[in-house]
Amino acid sequence: MIYYLCFILFLIGLYGVCCKKNVVKIILGLWIMEYSVNLFLILLGYRKNGIPPIMSKEMDVIEFYKKAVDPLPQAMVLTSIVIGLGVLALMVTVAIRLYQRYGTFDITEMKKLKG
Amino acid sequence: MIEIVIGVLLVFMIIGSIICLETRDLLSAIIAIVPVGYFCGIIYLLLGAPDIAITQMVVEVLSLIILIRATIRRDLTTIEEERDFFGLVSTFALIFVFFIFGMEAMRHLPPFGTPSFTLNPSAPSNRYLMMGLKETGAGNIVSSVILDYRGYDTLGEATILFTSILGALALLRVYARKRGKK
């Protein structure tokens, strides 16, 4: 059921990207999609009653292996979140330049390259 | 139990994102997306991923600063009318098709609570969990993965981050260099 809720969140982001006219709203839609994808990957790696993949001194390796959640999606999502921040900065920069050029955030007003 | 808590938090995330996309004021929209990210961080904490929860909180604050930079002192006119009818219909058709395929794909996933590395003995996570402390000397398996086993991946991440910030700076430069003149 949780997977379905996560998928609904992704669809809301897709709706924002496709239907909105404001550039900032489109950026926010992409950002929501990124949240849902990252969350979905972490949800896939969860183990029931799992512990974080951090080993303490008094813990045995076999017991740790039986209880820990999946560390690989966590490492990949850590990379993905930071990359998302860089991409967001780039998108916001493009939006600011478009505002300086056209004086509005409305994408239907930007017709210089329309062909 | 944990499924119910995560489900409630996800419903809050969905409500927050709908408010964010449907509100008139741009500044309110940007502020409405911040709780969505904080709920996301709480869910990461519940799912046993404290490293990602910390990163998510920091990234959330930074993204708020970046997004406010985009809208502050701008003409915040609200754009009310939606796209034309044909565009709207084709968009909803796209979303519907996506929904059907997604539902079909969700049926083949393993149930919540059984990660795929327990089903597949040759998955790399088995080796990371068993041999991580012995091979890399790091008690935190996530940091041993990102800094040792998959170090080139982190190098690529740093490259992408550097390139995107370079692109942002190049786009924000006020005076373009004139050709042929000093």
XYZ file of C-alpha atoms in Angstrom, chain A residues 1-29 31-32 34-36 38-40 42-48 50-56 61-62 64-65 68-83 85-90 92-97 99-100 103-108, chain B residues 2-3 6-7 10-11 13-14 17-18 20-23 26 29-30 33 36-37 40 43-44 46-52 55-56 59-60 62-63 66-67 69-71 74-75 79 81-83 88 91-92 94-95 98-99 102-103 106 109-115 117-118 124-126 128-130 133 139-142 145-146 150 153 157 160-161 164-165 167-168 171-173:
182
model
C 0.000 0.000 0.000
C 2.885 2.316 0.780
C 4.276 1.788 -2.707
C 0.976 2.965 -4.155
C 0.970 6.158 -2.056
C 4.515 6.864 -3.216
C 3.410 6.329 -6.815
C 0.514 8.764 -6.332
C 3.025 11.355 -5.128
C 5.004 10.792 -8.340
C 1.850 11.259 -10.426
C 1.099 14.559 -8.653
C 4.557 15.766 -9.614
C 3.963 14.650 -13.210
C 0.671 16.574 -13.251
C 2.495 19.680 -12.063
C 5.129 19.372 -14.775
C 2.616 18.793 -17.572
C -0.278 21.084 -16.690
C 1.158 24.157 -15.003
C 2.081 27.282 -16.891
C 4.333 28.885 -14.352
C 8.031 28.004 -14.626
C 8.466 27.920 -10.839
C 5.525 25.527 -10.491
C 7.112 23.236 -13.095
C 10.365 23.247 -11.128
C 8.441 22.397 -7.947
C 6.730 19.505 -9.778
C 11.270 18.444 -7.198
C 8.220 16.493 -5.924
C 12.470 13.531 -7.132
C 11.249 13.147 -3.555
C 8.966 10.295 -4.490
C 14.188 8.679 -3.676
C 11.619 7.600 -1.117
C 10.588 4.632 -3.254
C 14.604 3.589 0.275
C 11.274 1.812 0.823
C 12.449 -1.060 -1.377
C 15.479 -1.612 0.851
C 13.605 -1.697 4.153
C 13.576 -4.880 6.200
C 10.907 -5.586 8.781
C 15.435 -3.614 10.650
C 18.226 -1.602 12.217
C 20.312 1.066 10.450
C 23.406 -0.378 8.710
C 25.772 1.002 11.343
C 27.758 -1.540 13.315
C 28.523 -1.012 16.973
C 28.616 -9.741 12.287
C 26.173 -12.571 11.662
C 24.084 -7.658 12.170
C 23.726 -9.290 8.754
C 20.320 -4.620 8.995
C 18.467 -2.872 6.172
C 19.907 -2.717 2.653
C 22.850 -0.259 2.530
C 23.192 -0.060 -1.266
C 20.042 2.010 -2.077
C 20.913 4.324 0.799
C 24.328 5.063 -0.685
C 22.864 5.630 -4.154
C 20.077 7.889 -2.871
C 22.615 9.927 -0.917
C 24.317 10.626 -4.250
C 20.999 11.316 -5.945
C 19.824 13.903 -3.382
C 22.987 15.969 -3.714
C 22.821 15.825 -7.521
C 20.268 20.049 -5.429
C 22.748 20.927 -8.197
C 20.125 20.383 -10.889
C 17.648 22.523 -8.933
C 20.174 25.370 -8.786
C 20.664 25.117 -12.559
C 16.337 28.122 -10.987
C 19.107 29.960 -12.803
C 17.447 29.298 -16.150
C 14.129 30.518 -14.713
C 15.738 33.751 -13.481
C 17.282 34.401 -16.909
C 12.308 36.228 -16.236
C 14.918 38.857 -17.070
C 9.432 39.812 -17.737
C 7.143 36.947 -16.760
C 7.207 33.352 -15.570
C 4.392 32.299 -17.901
C 5.685 29.767 -20.416
C 3.003 30.568 -22.974
C 5.399 1.260 11.059
C 3.457 0.890 7.832
C 4.640 5.878 7.134
C 1.287 5.826 5.363
C 2.915 9.967 3.031
C -0.674 11.232 3.012
C 3.245 14.656 1.876
C 0.592 14.243 -0.811
C 2.372 18.785 -2.607
C -1.200 19.394 -3.807
C 2.095 23.564 -3.255
C 0.947 23.046 -6.839
C -2.501 24.582 -6.533
C -1.944 27.705 -4.423
C 4.341 31.671 -5.611
C 3.940 27.460 -2.985
C 7.653 27.467 -2.233
C 7.112 22.371 -0.395
C 6.976 17.841 2.244
C 10.749 17.456 2.388
C 10.371 12.814 3.736
C 10.256 8.753 6.902
C 13.933 8.146 6.110
C 11.880 5.611 10.468
C 13.185 3.402 7.680
C 16.634 3.083 9.243
C 18.497 5.577 7.074
C 19.845 8.302 9.405
C 22.546 9.472 6.966
C 19.967 10.260 4.312
C 21.315 15.056 4.126
C 17.644 15.589 3.306
C 19.302 19.958 1.218
C 15.801 21.144 2.130
C 19.460 25.016 0.826
C 16.724 24.424 -1.749
C 17.692 28.834 -3.843
C 13.980 28.876 -4.669
C 16.193 33.666 -4.680
C 14.198 32.887 -7.811
C 11.009 34.588 -6.680
C 9.815 39.450 -8.789
C 6.470 40.412 -10.098
C -1.257 32.883 -13.734
C -6.037 30.019 -16.560
C -4.978 26.488 -17.383
C -3.701 25.232 -20.698
C -5.124 19.121 -20.842
C -1.787 15.290 -20.412
C -4.387 13.361 -18.455
C -0.464 10.405 -20.495
C -0.876 10.311 -16.722
C 1.536 5.924 -16.791
C -0.767 4.958 -13.921
C 2.871 1.599 -12.855
C 0.114 -0.462 -11.235
C 3.864 -2.703 -8.656
C 7.479 -6.181 -6.493
C 8.372 -8.150 -3.367
C 6.146 -7.222 -0.394
C 7.123 -4.351 1.876
C 9.702 -5.438 4.440
C 11.637 -7.966 2.380
C 14.514 -6.301 0.532
C 19.116 -8.874 -1.409
C 17.642 -11.410 0.983
C 26.308 -7.118 -3.663
C 24.648 -5.971 -0.428
C 25.359 -9.379 1.141
C 28.897 -5.240 1.917
C 27.096 -6.247 5.112
C 29.243 -9.310 5.852
C 33.891 -3.817 8.580
C 31.429 0.672 11.062
C 28.933 2.628 8.993
C 28.309 0.436 5.958
C 26.752 3.288 3.946
C 29.932 1.844 0.204
C 30.048 5.445 -1.005
C 31.825 2.719 -5.091
C 30.515 6.920 -8.216
C 28.718 12.924 -8.275
C 28.140 16.609 -11.835
C 27.769 18.998 -8.910
C 25.955 22.249 -12.631
C 27.238 25.036 -10.372
C 26.639 26.229 -15.584
C 24.570 28.241 -13.118
C 24.173 31.690 -16.951
C 23.960 34.275 -14.187
C 26.896 36.348 -15.441
